[in-house]
PDB file of C-alpha atoms in Angstrom:
ATOM      1  CA  MET B   1     129.110 133.611 129.248  1.00  0.00           C
ATOM      2  CA  SER B   2     126.782 136.964 129.426  1.00  0.00           C
ATOM      3  CA  SER B   3     125.200 138.578 131.734  1.00  0.00           C
ATOM      4  CA  ALA B   4     121.956 137.999 131.499  1.00  0.00           C
ATOM      5  CA  TYR B   5     122.967 134.120 130.983  1.00  0.00           C
ATOM      6  CA  PHE B   6     124.188 134.745 134.271  1.00  0.00           C
ATOM      7  CA  ALA B   7     120.671 136.759 135.516  1.00  0.00           C
ATOM      8  CA  SER B   8     118.348 133.856 134.176  1.00  0.00           C
ATOM      9  CA  ILE B   9     120.843 131.075 136.570  1.00  0.00           C
ATOM     10  CA  LEU B  10     120.156 133.346 139.550  1.00  0.00           C
ATOM     11  CA  ASN B  11     116.836 133.276 138.628  1.00  0.00           C
ATOM     12  CA  SER B  12     116.190 129.867 138.972  1.00  0.00           C
ATOM     13  CA  THR B  13     118.654 129.123 141.117  1.00  0.00           C
ATOM     14  CA  LEU B  14     115.670 131.256 143.223  1.00  0.00           C
ATOM     15  CA  ARG B  15     113.351 129.285 142.210  1.00  0.00           C
ATOM     16  CA  SER B  16     114.470 126.109 142.807  1.00  0.00           C
ATOM     17  CA  THR B  17     115.419 127.400 146.348  1.00  0.00           C
ATOM     18  CA  THR B  18     112.311 127.292 147.962  1.00  0.00           C
ATOM     19  CA  PRO B  19     110.723 124.453 148.124  1.00  0.00           C
ATOM     20  CA  ILE B  20     114.317 123.208 149.167  1.00  0.00           C
ATOM     21  CA  LEU B  21     114.267 125.668 151.932  1.00  0.00           C
ATOM     22  CA  LEU B  22     110.678 125.248 153.005  1.00  0.00           C
ATOM     23  CA  ALA B  23     111.815 121.534 153.614  1.00  0.00           C
ATOM     24  CA  ALA B  24     115.058 122.399 155.634  1.00  0.00           C
ATOM     25  CA  LEU B  25     113.688 124.403 157.728  1.00  0.00           C
ATOM     26  CA  GLY B  26     111.081 121.700 158.696  1.00  0.00           C
ATOM     27  CA  SER B  27     113.496 119.716 158.852  1.00  0.00           C
ATOM     28  CA  ALA B  28     116.157 122.143 161.697  1.00  0.00           C
ATOM     29  CA  ILE B  29     113.368 122.530 164.049  1.00  0.00           C
ATOM     30  CA  CYS B  30     112.114 119.129 164.017  1.00  0.00           C
ATOM     31  CA  ALA B  31     115.969 117.980 164.677  1.00  0.00           C
ATOM     32  CA  ARG B  32     117.085 121.496 167.512  1.00  0.00           C
ATOM     33  CA  VAL B  33     114.290 119.205 169.413  1.00  0.00           C
ATOM     34  CA  GLY B  34     115.813 115.602 169.176  1.00  0.00           C
ATOM     35  CA  VAL B  35     113.019 113.954 166.317  1.00  0.00           C
ATOM     36  CA  PHE B  36     114.630 113.005 163.148  1.00  0.00           C
ATOM     37  CA  ASN B  37     111.795 113.255 160.732  1.00  0.00           C
ATOM     38  CA  ILE B  38     112.819 111.602 157.340  1.00  0.00           C
ATOM     39  CA  ALA B  39     109.109 111.550 156.053  1.00  0.00           C
ATOM     40  CA  LEU B  40     110.092 114.853 154.194  1.00  0.00           C
ATOM     41  CA  GLU B  41     109.413 113.763 151.273  1.00  0.00           C
ATOM     42  CA  ALA B  42     105.454 112.315 152.080  1.00  0.00           C
ATOM     43  CA  GLN B  43     105.041 116.202 153.918  1.00  0.00           C
ATOM     44  CA  MET B  44     106.260 117.565 150.376  1.00  0.00           C
ATOM     45  CA  LEU B  45     104.191 114.503 147.608  1.00  0.00           C
ATOM     46  CA  ILE B  46     101.147 115.603 149.464  1.00  0.00           C
ATOM     47  CA  GLY B  47     100.869 119.004 149.740  1.00  0.00           C
ATOM     48  CA  SER B  48     101.294 119.132 146.297  1.00  0.00           C
ATOM     49  CA  PHE B  49      99.097 116.555 145.427  1.00  0.00           C
ATOM     50  CA  PHE B  50      96.301 117.702 147.397  1.00  0.00           C
ATOM     51  CA  SER B  51      97.272 121.833 146.166  1.00  0.00           C
ATOM     52  CA  ILE B  52      96.425 121.123 142.607  1.00  0.00           C
ATOM     53  CA  VAL B  53      92.986 119.009 143.671  1.00  0.00           C
ATOM     54  CA  VAL B  54      91.865 121.985 145.289  1.00  0.00           C
ATOM     55  CA  ASN B  55      93.589 124.491 142.703  1.00  0.00           C
ATOM     56  CA  TYR B  56      91.146 122.083 140.184  1.00  0.00           C
ATOM     57  CA  PHE B  57      88.339 122.149 142.094  1.00  0.00           C
ATOM     58  CA  THR B  58      87.842 125.481 143.428  1.00  0.00           C
ATOM     59  CA  GLY B  59      89.910 127.628 141.064  1.00  0.00           C
ATOM     60  CA  ASN B  60      91.209 129.894 144.567  1.00  0.00           C
ATOM     61  CA  VAL B  61      94.262 130.110 145.631  1.00  0.00           C
ATOM     62  CA  PHE B  62      94.529 130.786 148.825  1.00  0.00           C
ATOM     63  CA  LEU B  63      92.072 127.167 149.524  1.00  0.00           C
ATOM     64  CA  SER B  64      95.129 125.581 147.157  1.00  0.00           C
ATOM     65  CA  VAL B  65      98.105 126.435 149.126  1.00  0.00           C
ATOM     66  CA  MET B  66      96.401 126.171 152.194  1.00  0.00           C
ATOM     67  CA  ALA B  67      95.410 122.303 151.848  1.00  0.00           C
ATOM     68  CA  GLY B  68      98.866 122.031 151.162  1.00  0.00           C
ATOM     69  CA  MET B  69     100.343 122.888 153.945  1.00  0.00           C
ATOM     70  CA  LEU B  70      97.477 121.434 155.061  1.00  0.00           C
ATOM     71  CA  SER B  71      98.033 118.299 153.947  1.00  0.00           C
ATOM     72  CA  GLY B  72     101.552 118.136 155.055  1.00  0.00           C
ATOM     73  CA  ALA B  73     100.458 119.384 158.477  1.00  0.00           C
ATOM     74  CA  PHE B  74      97.978 115.981 158.704  1.00  0.00           C
ATOM     75  CA  ILE B  75     101.201 114.066 157.389  1.00  0.00           C
ATOM     76  CA  GLY B  76     103.609 115.369 160.383  1.00  0.00           C
ATOM     77  CA  LEU B  77     100.938 115.039 163.011  1.00  0.00           C
ATOM     78  CA  VAL B  78     101.098 111.791 162.317  1.00  0.00           C
ATOM     79  CA  VAL B  79     104.481 111.614 162.299  1.00  0.00           C
ATOM     80  CA  ALA B  80     103.614 112.824 165.353  1.00  0.00           C
ATOM     81  CA  VAL B  81     101.758 110.631 167.025  1.00  0.00           C
ATOM     82  CA  LEU B  82     104.155 107.392 165.636  1.00  0.00           C
ATOM     83  CA  GLN B  83     107.369 108.755 166.373  1.00  0.00           C
ATOM     84  CA  VAL B  84     107.261 111.026 169.182  1.00  0.00           C
ATOM     85  CA  LYS B  85     103.993 110.042 171.438  1.00  0.00           C
ATOM     86  CA  TYR B  86     104.697 106.470 171.263  1.00  0.00           C
ATOM     87  CA  LYS B  87     108.551 106.275 170.268  1.00  0.00           C
ATOM     88  CA  ALA B  88     108.030 104.623 167.116  1.00  0.00           C
ATOM     89  CA  ALA B  89     111.092 103.848 165.070  1.00  0.00           C
ATOM     90  CA  ASP B  90     112.298 106.686 162.853  1.00  0.00           C
ATOM     91  CA  MET B  91     113.618 105.061 159.668  1.00  0.00           C
ATOM     92  CA  VAL B  92     110.214 102.575 160.122  1.00  0.00           C
ATOM     93  CA  ILE B  93     107.961 105.279 160.143  1.00  0.00           C
ATOM     94  CA  GLY B  94     109.872 107.945 157.794  1.00  0.00           C
ATOM     95  CA  THR B  95     110.378 105.309 155.008  1.00  0.00           C
ATOM     96  CA  SER B  96     107.055 103.569 154.848  1.00  0.00           C
ATOM     97  CA  LEU B  97     105.574 107.129 155.344  1.00  0.00           C
ATOM     98  CA  ASN B  98     107.846 108.274 152.174  1.00  0.00           C
ATOM     99  CA  LEU B  99     105.932 104.929 150.542  1.00  0.00           C
ATOM    100  CA  LEU B 100     103.042 104.939 151.306  1.00  0.00           C
ATOM    101  CA  VAL B 101     102.715 108.529 150.254  1.00  0.00           C
ATOM    102  CA  ASN B 102     104.278 107.932 146.421  1.00  0.00           C
ATOM    103  CA  GLY B 103     101.628 105.368 145.805  1.00  0.00           C
ATOM    104  CA  ALA B 104      98.948 107.124 147.061  1.00  0.00           C
ATOM    105  CA  THR B 105      98.985 110.084 146.145  1.00  0.00           C
ATOM    106  CA  SER B 106      99.503 108.242 141.772  1.00  0.00           C
ATOM    107  CA  PHE B 107      96.110 105.605 142.862  1.00  0.00           C
ATOM    108  CA  LEU B 108      94.531 108.683 144.085  1.00  0.00           C
ATOM    109  CA  LEU B 109      95.457 110.370 140.737  1.00  0.00           C
ATOM    110  CA  TYR B 110      93.788 107.255 138.703  1.00  0.00           C
ATOM    111  CA  ILE B 111      91.315 108.054 141.782  1.00  0.00           C
ATOM    112  CA  ILE B 112      89.786 111.527 141.566  1.00  0.00           C
ATOM    113  CA  PHE B 113      90.627 112.341 137.523  1.00  0.00           C
ATOM    114  CA  GLY B 114      90.862 109.219 136.094  1.00  0.00           C
ATOM    115  CA  LEU B 115      94.650 109.701 134.687  1.00  0.00           C
ATOM    116  CA  ARG B 116      98.411 107.925 135.591  1.00  0.00           C
ATOM    117  CA  GLY B 117     101.495 109.898 135.139  1.00  0.00           C
ATOM    118  CA  LYS B 118     100.676 113.854 135.605  1.00  0.00           C
ATOM    119  CA  LEU B 119      97.875 115.795 135.596  1.00  0.00           C
ATOM    120  CA  VAL B 120      97.708 119.336 133.944  1.00  0.00           C
ATOM    121  CA  ASP B 121      94.296 121.034 133.344  1.00  0.00           C
ATOM    122  CA  SER B 122      93.869 124.568 131.514  1.00  0.00           C
ATOM    123  CA  ARG B 123      91.750 125.812 134.595  1.00  0.00           C
ATOM    124  CA  LEU B 124      94.517 125.561 136.669  1.00  0.00           C
ATOM    125  CA  VAL B 125      95.368 128.418 138.724  1.00  0.00           C
ATOM    126  CA  SER B 126      98.932 129.620 138.832  1.00  0.00           C
ATOM    127  CA  LEU B 127     100.569 131.042 142.030  1.00  0.00           C
ATOM    128  CA  ASP B 128     100.599 135.226 140.992  1.00  0.00           C
ATOM    129  CA  LYS B 129     104.068 136.226 139.635  1.00  0.00           C
ATOM    130  CA  ILE B 130     105.132 139.444 141.457  1.00  0.00           C
ATOM    131  CA  ASN B 131     107.638 142.016 139.777  1.00  0.00           C
ATOM    132  CA  LEU B 132     108.681 144.246 142.044  1.00  0.00           C
ATOM    133  CA  PRO B 133     108.065 147.793 141.504  1.00  0.00           C
ATOM    134  CA  VAL B 134     111.476 150.323 140.321  1.00  0.00           C
ATOM    135  CA  ILE B 135     113.684 147.090 140.849  1.00  0.00           C
ATOM    136  CA  LYS B 136     111.931 145.414 137.620  1.00  0.00           C
ATOM    137  CA  ASP B 137     113.534 147.978 135.840  1.00  0.00           C
ATOM    138  CA  ILE B 138     117.632 147.378 136.938  1.00  0.00           C
ATOM    139  CA  PRO B 139     118.408 145.496 133.892  1.00  0.00           C
ATOM    140  CA  PHE B 140     120.641 143.032 135.743  1.00  0.00           C
ATOM    141  CA  LEU B 141     118.763 142.647 139.551  1.00  0.00           C
ATOM    142  CA  GLY B 142     115.317 142.918 137.982  1.00  0.00           C
ATOM    143  CA  ARG B 143     116.038 139.000 135.638  1.00  0.00           C
ATOM    144  CA  VAL B 144     117.327 137.731 138.756  1.00  0.00           C
ATOM    145  CA  LEU B 145     113.877 138.415 140.922  1.00  0.00           C
ATOM    146  CA  GLU B 146     111.808 138.203 137.324  1.00  0.00           C
ATOM    147  CA  ASN B 147     108.804 136.322 138.082  1.00  0.00           C
ATOM    148  CA  LEU B 148     109.100 135.437 141.782  1.00  0.00           C
ATOM    149  CA  THR B 149     105.593 134.059 143.605  1.00  0.00           C
ATOM    150  CA  ILE B 150     105.308 135.650 147.310  1.00  0.00           C
ATOM    151  CA  ILE B 151     105.806 132.079 148.557  1.00  0.00           C
ATOM    152  CA  ASP B 152     109.819 132.531 147.228  1.00  0.00           C
ATOM    153  CA  TYR B 153     110.059 135.474 150.202  1.00  0.00           C
ATOM    154  CA  LEU B 154     108.528 134.525 152.219  1.00  0.00           C
ATOM    155  CA  ALA B 155     110.429 131.465 152.826  1.00  0.00           C
ATOM    156  CA  TYR B 156     113.125 133.790 153.423  1.00  0.00           C
ATOM    157  CA  ALA B 157     110.656 135.728 155.661  1.00  0.00           C
ATOM    158  CA  ILE B 158     109.996 132.332 158.089  1.00  0.00           C
ATOM    159  CA  ALA B 159     113.471 131.394 158.155  1.00  0.00           C
ATOM    160  CA  ILE B 160     114.540 134.877 159.850  1.00  0.00           C
ATOM    161  CA  LEU B 161     110.917 134.349 162.106  1.00  0.00           C
ATOM    162  CA  LEU B 162     112.046 131.459 162.727  1.00  0.00           C
ATOM    163  CA  PHE B 163     115.327 132.383 163.930  1.00  0.00           C
ATOM    164  CA  ILE B 164     114.239 135.352 165.659  1.00  0.00           C
ATOM    165  CA  TYR B 165     111.567 132.420 167.804  1.00  0.00           C
ATOM    166  CA  LEU B 166     114.611 130.275 168.288  1.00  0.00           C
ATOM    167  CA  PHE B 167     117.327 131.959 169.542  1.00  0.00           C
ATOM    168  CA  LYS B 168     115.213 135.710 170.794  1.00  0.00           C
ATOM    169  CA  THR B 169     112.720 133.956 172.702  1.00  0.00           C
ATOM    170  CA  VAL B 170     111.603 132.654 176.125  1.00  0.00           C
ATOM    171  CA  SER B 171     109.460 129.689 174.234  1.00  0.00           C
ATOM    172  CA  GLY B 172     112.025 129.598 171.628  1.00  0.00           C
ATOM    173  CA  PHE B 173     114.768 128.592 174.582  1.00  0.00           C
ATOM    174  CA  ARG B 174     112.603 126.583 176.240  1.00  0.00           C
ATOM    175  CA  THR B 175     111.754 124.772 172.515  1.00  0.00           C
ATOM    176  CA  LEU B 176     115.976 124.494 172.129  1.00  0.00           C
ATOM    177  CA  SER B 177     115.757 123.467 175.611  1.00  0.00           C
ATOM    178  CA  VAL B 178     113.709 120.216 174.200  1.00  0.00           C
ATOM    179  CA  GLY B 179     116.481 119.164 172.399  1.00  0.00           C
ATOM    180  CA  ILE B 180     119.687 120.181 174.383  1.00  0.00           C
ATOM    181  CA  SER B 181     117.750 117.559 177.080  1.00  0.00           C
ATOM    182  CA  LYS B 182     114.156 116.615 177.605  1.00  0.00           C
ATOM    183  CA  GLU B 183     114.138 115.223 180.682  1.00  0.00           C
ATOM    184  CA  ALA B 184     115.887 118.729 182.597  1.00  0.00           C
ATOM    185  CA  SER B 185     113.556 120.940 180.005  1.00  0.00           C
ATOM    186  CA  GLU B 186     110.552 117.698 181.672  1.00  0.00           C
ATOM    187  CA  SER B 187     111.945 119.130 185.486  1.00  0.00           C
ATOM    188  CA  LEU B 188     111.295 122.344 184.934  1.00  0.00           C
ATOM    189  CA  GLY B 189     107.585 122.074 183.884  1.00  0.00           C
ATOM    190  CA  THR B 190     108.135 121.988 179.783  1.00  0.00           C
ATOM    191  CA  LYS B 191     105.903 119.950 178.365  1.00  0.00           C
ATOM    192  CA  GLY B 192     108.920 118.161 176.264  1.00  0.00           C
ATOM    193  CA  THR B 193     106.440 115.876 174.084  1.00  0.00           C
ATOM    194  CA  ARG B 194     104.430 118.561 173.090  1.00  0.00           C
ATOM    195  CA  VAL B 195     106.844 120.603 172.078  1.00  0.00           C
ATOM    196  CA  GLN B 196     108.064 118.394 170.192  1.00  0.00           C
ATOM    197  CA  MET B 197     104.841 117.066 168.552  1.00  0.00           C
ATOM    198  CA  ARG B 198     103.736 121.302 167.513  1.00  0.00           C
ATOM    199  CA  MET B 199     107.146 121.198 166.350  1.00  0.00           C
ATOM    200  CA  VAL B 200     106.971 118.015 164.224  1.00  0.00           C
ATOM    201  CA  ILE B 201     103.769 119.227 162.375  1.00  0.00           C
ATOM    202  CA  LEU B 202     104.958 122.825 162.296  1.00  0.00           C
ATOM    203  CA  SER B 203     107.447 120.705 159.435  1.00  0.00           C
ATOM    204  CA  GLY B 204     104.415 118.970 157.920  1.00  0.00           C
ATOM    205  CA  ALA B 205     103.085 121.918 157.214  1.00  0.00           C
ATOM    206  CA  LEU B 206     106.630 123.987 156.135  1.00  0.00           C
ATOM    207  CA  CYS B 207     106.939 121.161 153.442  1.00  0.00           C
ATOM    208  CA  GLY B 208     103.388 120.854 152.297  1.00  0.00           C
ATOM    209  CA  LEU B 209     104.227 124.512 151.276  1.00  0.00           C
ATOM    210  CA  GLY B 210     107.157 123.987 149.610  1.00  0.00           C
ATOM    211  CA  GLY B 211     105.371 121.282 147.755  1.00  0.00           C
ATOM    212  CA  THR B 212     102.584 123.543 146.580  1.00  0.00           C
ATOM    213  CA  VAL B 213     105.627 125.649 145.344  1.00  0.00           C
ATOM    214  CA  LEU B 214     106.409 123.129 143.037  1.00  0.00           C
ATOM    215  CA  SER B 215     102.226 122.438 141.868  1.00  0.00           C
ATOM    216  CA  MET B 216     101.962 125.740 141.740  1.00  0.00           C
ATOM    217  CA  GLY B 217     104.921 127.635 141.467  1.00  0.00           C
ATOM    218  CA  GLN B 218     106.223 127.928 137.744  1.00  0.00           C
ATOM    219  CA  VAL B 219     105.067 125.348 136.403  1.00  0.00           C
ATOM    220  CA  THR B 220     101.034 124.306 137.407  1.00  0.00           C
ATOM    221  CA  MET B 221     100.516 120.336 137.555  1.00  0.00           C
ATOM    222  CA  PHE B 222     101.540 117.630 139.422  1.00  0.00           C
ATOM    223  CA  THR B 223     103.203 114.370 138.367  1.00  0.00           C
ATOM    224  CA  GLU B 224     104.115 111.162 140.113  1.00  0.00           C
ATOM    225  CA  ASN B 225     106.673 111.722 142.659  1.00  0.00           C
ATOM    226  CA  MET B 226     107.537 114.910 141.657  1.00  0.00           C
ATOM    227  CA  THR B 227     109.653 115.715 144.427  1.00  0.00           C
ATOM    228  CA  SER B 228     112.387 113.605 142.464  1.00  0.00           C
ATOM    229  CA  GLY B 229     114.137 113.309 146.133  1.00  0.00           C
ATOM    230  CA  ARG B 230     114.498 117.289 147.209  1.00  0.00           C
ATOM    231  CA  GLY B 231     112.872 116.116 150.991  1.00  0.00           C
ATOM    232  CA  PHE B 232     115.473 114.157 151.481  1.00  0.00           C
ATOM    233  CA  ILE B 233     118.028 117.146 149.415  1.00  0.00           C
ATOM    234  CA  ALA B 234     115.788 119.388 151.901  1.00  0.00           C
ATOM    235  CA  MET B 235     117.523 117.393 155.440  1.00  0.00           C
ATOM    236  CA  ALA B 236     121.421 117.664 153.841  1.00  0.00           C
ATOM    237  CA  ALA B 237     121.107 121.252 153.192  1.00  0.00           C
ATOM    238  CA  ALA B 238     119.687 121.017 157.099  1.00  0.00           C
ATOM    239  CA  SER B 239     122.504 119.423 158.243  1.00  0.00           C
ATOM    240  CA  LEU B 240     125.256 121.531 156.334  1.00  0.00           C
ATOM    241  CA  GLY B 241     123.159 124.844 157.419  1.00  0.00           C
ATOM    242  CA  GLN B 242     123.760 123.157 161.652  1.00  0.00           C
ATOM    243  CA  ASN B 243     119.728 123.174 161.968  1.00  0.00           C
ATOM    244  CA  HIS B 244     119.785 126.775 162.025  1.00  0.00           C
ATOM    245  CA  PRO B 245     117.051 128.479 160.042  1.00  0.00           C
ATOM    246  CA  ILE B 246     119.681 131.863 158.922  1.00  0.00           C
ATOM    247  CA  LEU B 247     122.303 128.550 157.628  1.00  0.00           C
ATOM    248  CA  THR B 248     120.557 126.966 156.438  1.00  0.00           C
ATOM    249  CA  ILE B 249     118.906 129.500 153.753  1.00  0.00           C
ATOM    250  CA  VAL B 250     123.009 129.913 152.487  1.00  0.00           C
ATOM    251  CA  SER B 251     122.558 125.937 152.570  1.00  0.00           C
ATOM    252  CA  SER B 252     119.356 125.107 150.519  1.00  0.00           C
ATOM    253  CA  LEU B 253     121.299 128.170 148.086  1.00  0.00           C
ATOM    254  CA  PHE B 254     123.832 126.278 146.834  1.00  0.00           C
ATOM    255  CA  PHE B 255     121.834 122.962 146.292  1.00  0.00           C
ATOM    256  CA  GLY B 256     118.537 125.366 144.484  1.00  0.00           C
ATOM    257  CA  LEU B 257     122.224 126.685 142.697  1.00  0.00           C
ATOM    258  CA  CYS B 258     122.845 123.264 141.344  1.00  0.00           C
ATOM    259  CA  GLN B 259     119.336 122.610 140.334  1.00  0.00           C
ATOM    260  CA  GLY B 260     119.375 126.276 138.005  1.00  0.00           C
ATOM    261  CA  ILE B 261     123.017 125.044 136.709  1.00  0.00           C
ATOM    262  CA  GLY B 262     121.622 121.946 136.340  1.00  0.00           C
ATOM    263  CA  LEU B 263     118.775 123.221 134.138  1.00  0.00           C
ATOM    264  CA  ALA B 264     120.902 125.869 132.256  1.00  0.00           C
ATOM    265  CA  LEU B 265     123.253 122.569 130.798  1.00  0.00           C
ATOM    266  CA  GLN B 266     120.620 121.290 129.689  1.00  0.00           C
ATOM    267  CA  ASN B 267     120.862 123.219 126.631  1.00  0.00           C
ATOM    268  CA  VAL B 268     124.422 121.867 126.067  1.00  0.00           C
ATOM    269  CA  ILE B 269     124.633 118.456 128.347  1.00  0.00           C
ATOM    270  CA  LYS B 270     121.589 115.561 128.136  1.00  0.00           C
ATOM    271  CA  SER B 271     118.997 116.278 130.963  1.00  0.00           C
ATOM    272  CA  GLN B 272     119.659 112.572 131.931  1.00  0.00           C
ATOM    273  CA  LEU B 273     122.689 113.807 133.416  1.00  0.00           C
ATOM    274  CA  THR B 274     122.308 117.800 134.310  1.00  0.00           C
ATOM    275  CA  MET B 275     119.545 115.795 136.813  1.00  0.00           C
ATOM    276  CA  THR B 276     121.659 114.178 139.017  1.00  0.00           C
ATOM    277  CA  LEU B 277     123.998 117.556 139.277  1.00  0.00           C
ATOM    278  CA  PRO B 278     122.310 118.143 142.415  1.00  0.00           C
ATOM    279  CA  TYR B 279     121.956 114.877 144.316  1.00  0.00           C
ATOM    280  CA  ILE B 280     125.568 114.361 142.973  1.00  0.00           C
ATOM    281  CA  ALA B 281     126.917 117.834 145.305  1.00  0.00           C
ATOM    282  CA  THR B 282     124.522 116.201 147.474  1.00  0.00           C
ATOM    283  CA  ILE B 283     126.663 113.792 148.394  1.00  0.00           C
ATOM    284  CA  ILE B 284     129.845 115.709 147.774  1.00  0.00           C
ATOM    285  CA  ALA B 285     128.344 118.218 151.169  1.00  0.00           C
ATOM    286  CA  LEU B 286     127.718 115.425 153.336  1.00  0.00           C
ATOM    287  CA  VAL B 287     131.143 113.761 152.720  1.00  0.00           C
ATOM    288  CA  ILE B 288     133.546 116.885 152.833  1.00  0.00           C
ATOM    289  CA  PHE B 289     130.494 117.991 156.790  1.00  0.00           C
ATOM    290  CA  SER B 290     130.899 114.731 157.284  1.00  0.00           C
ATOM    291  CA  ARG B 291     135.026 114.660 157.620  1.00  0.00           C
ATOM    292  CA  ARG B 292     135.238 118.749 159.396  1.00  0.00           C
ATOM    293  CA  ASN B 293     133.296 116.993 162.139  1.00  0.00           C
ATOM    294  CA  MET B 294     135.257 114.618 161.777  1.00  0.00           C
ATOM    295  CA  LYS B 295     138.283 116.055 162.627  1.00  0.00           C
ATOM    296  CA  LYS B 296     137.442 118.668 164.910  1.00  0.00           C
ATOM    297  CA  ALA B 297     135.786 115.598 166.785  1.00  0.00           C
ATOM    298  CA  ASN B 298     139.143 114.388 167.067  1.00  0.00           C
ATOM    299  CA  ALA B 299     140.861 117.355 167.540  1.00  0.00           C
ATOM    300  CA  MET B 300     138.852 117.938 170.749  1.00  0.00           C
ATOM    301  CA  LYS B 301     139.407 114.778 172.284  1.00  0.00           C
TER     302      LYS B 301
END
């Protein structure tokens, strides 16, 4: 394997990691406040769709990104109201929203554009690609960081900021206390329900941003069911990262690497097989993680 080929795999890994990492951070902050949010897929898909819709009619990248985040936050708001405020069953709400958004985006694609399957148009504007000065001229490193978008870099900054907020600030400690014991935190004056709802809405915005990267990053288009299970992979990444922002970066990179390797192998192995690699890796990783946790639990008895 040549260094250039390896660098291209790492570049693909970084690009594939971004939407997973953003959604995984959304899953992690929900888990930290005691909310099991499985509507990540819906939040990502709605972000992908509406970012492209706004992109098509305005040609403005900033407005498109905002549309993706706000639409994801709206689904997050629905989750927050139904699950947190009205105590609806998390599995029912999450599964229903995932199915609803999948059908709704396909329906709206036909209603707005008269198209089925996908939207591709020369008027769509992609996210700007960044090639860092000096670094772009370094043979190996320049190829690894070639043509990444600002959101690819921003995702890691968001993870670090979440870590600082949750573990280094008083407000963050109060947020974490809601997930540890909502009743105890409320007895000390923390508005637990409000904190949970805010985190779920923030989760939606992060997932919407991840969905925007899918539709406006390396390709600029929308296809039905564009997320293809990335929301569930993100849940696995958050679990493997123990819902810790920094560890979630590592676990997301693992799944991004699996996708990067799968893309690299498409010229050697049938794409139907290589596309399954991330999902197989998800199952194996979760099995190993579960067994390790069971051993720890048994050791503590």
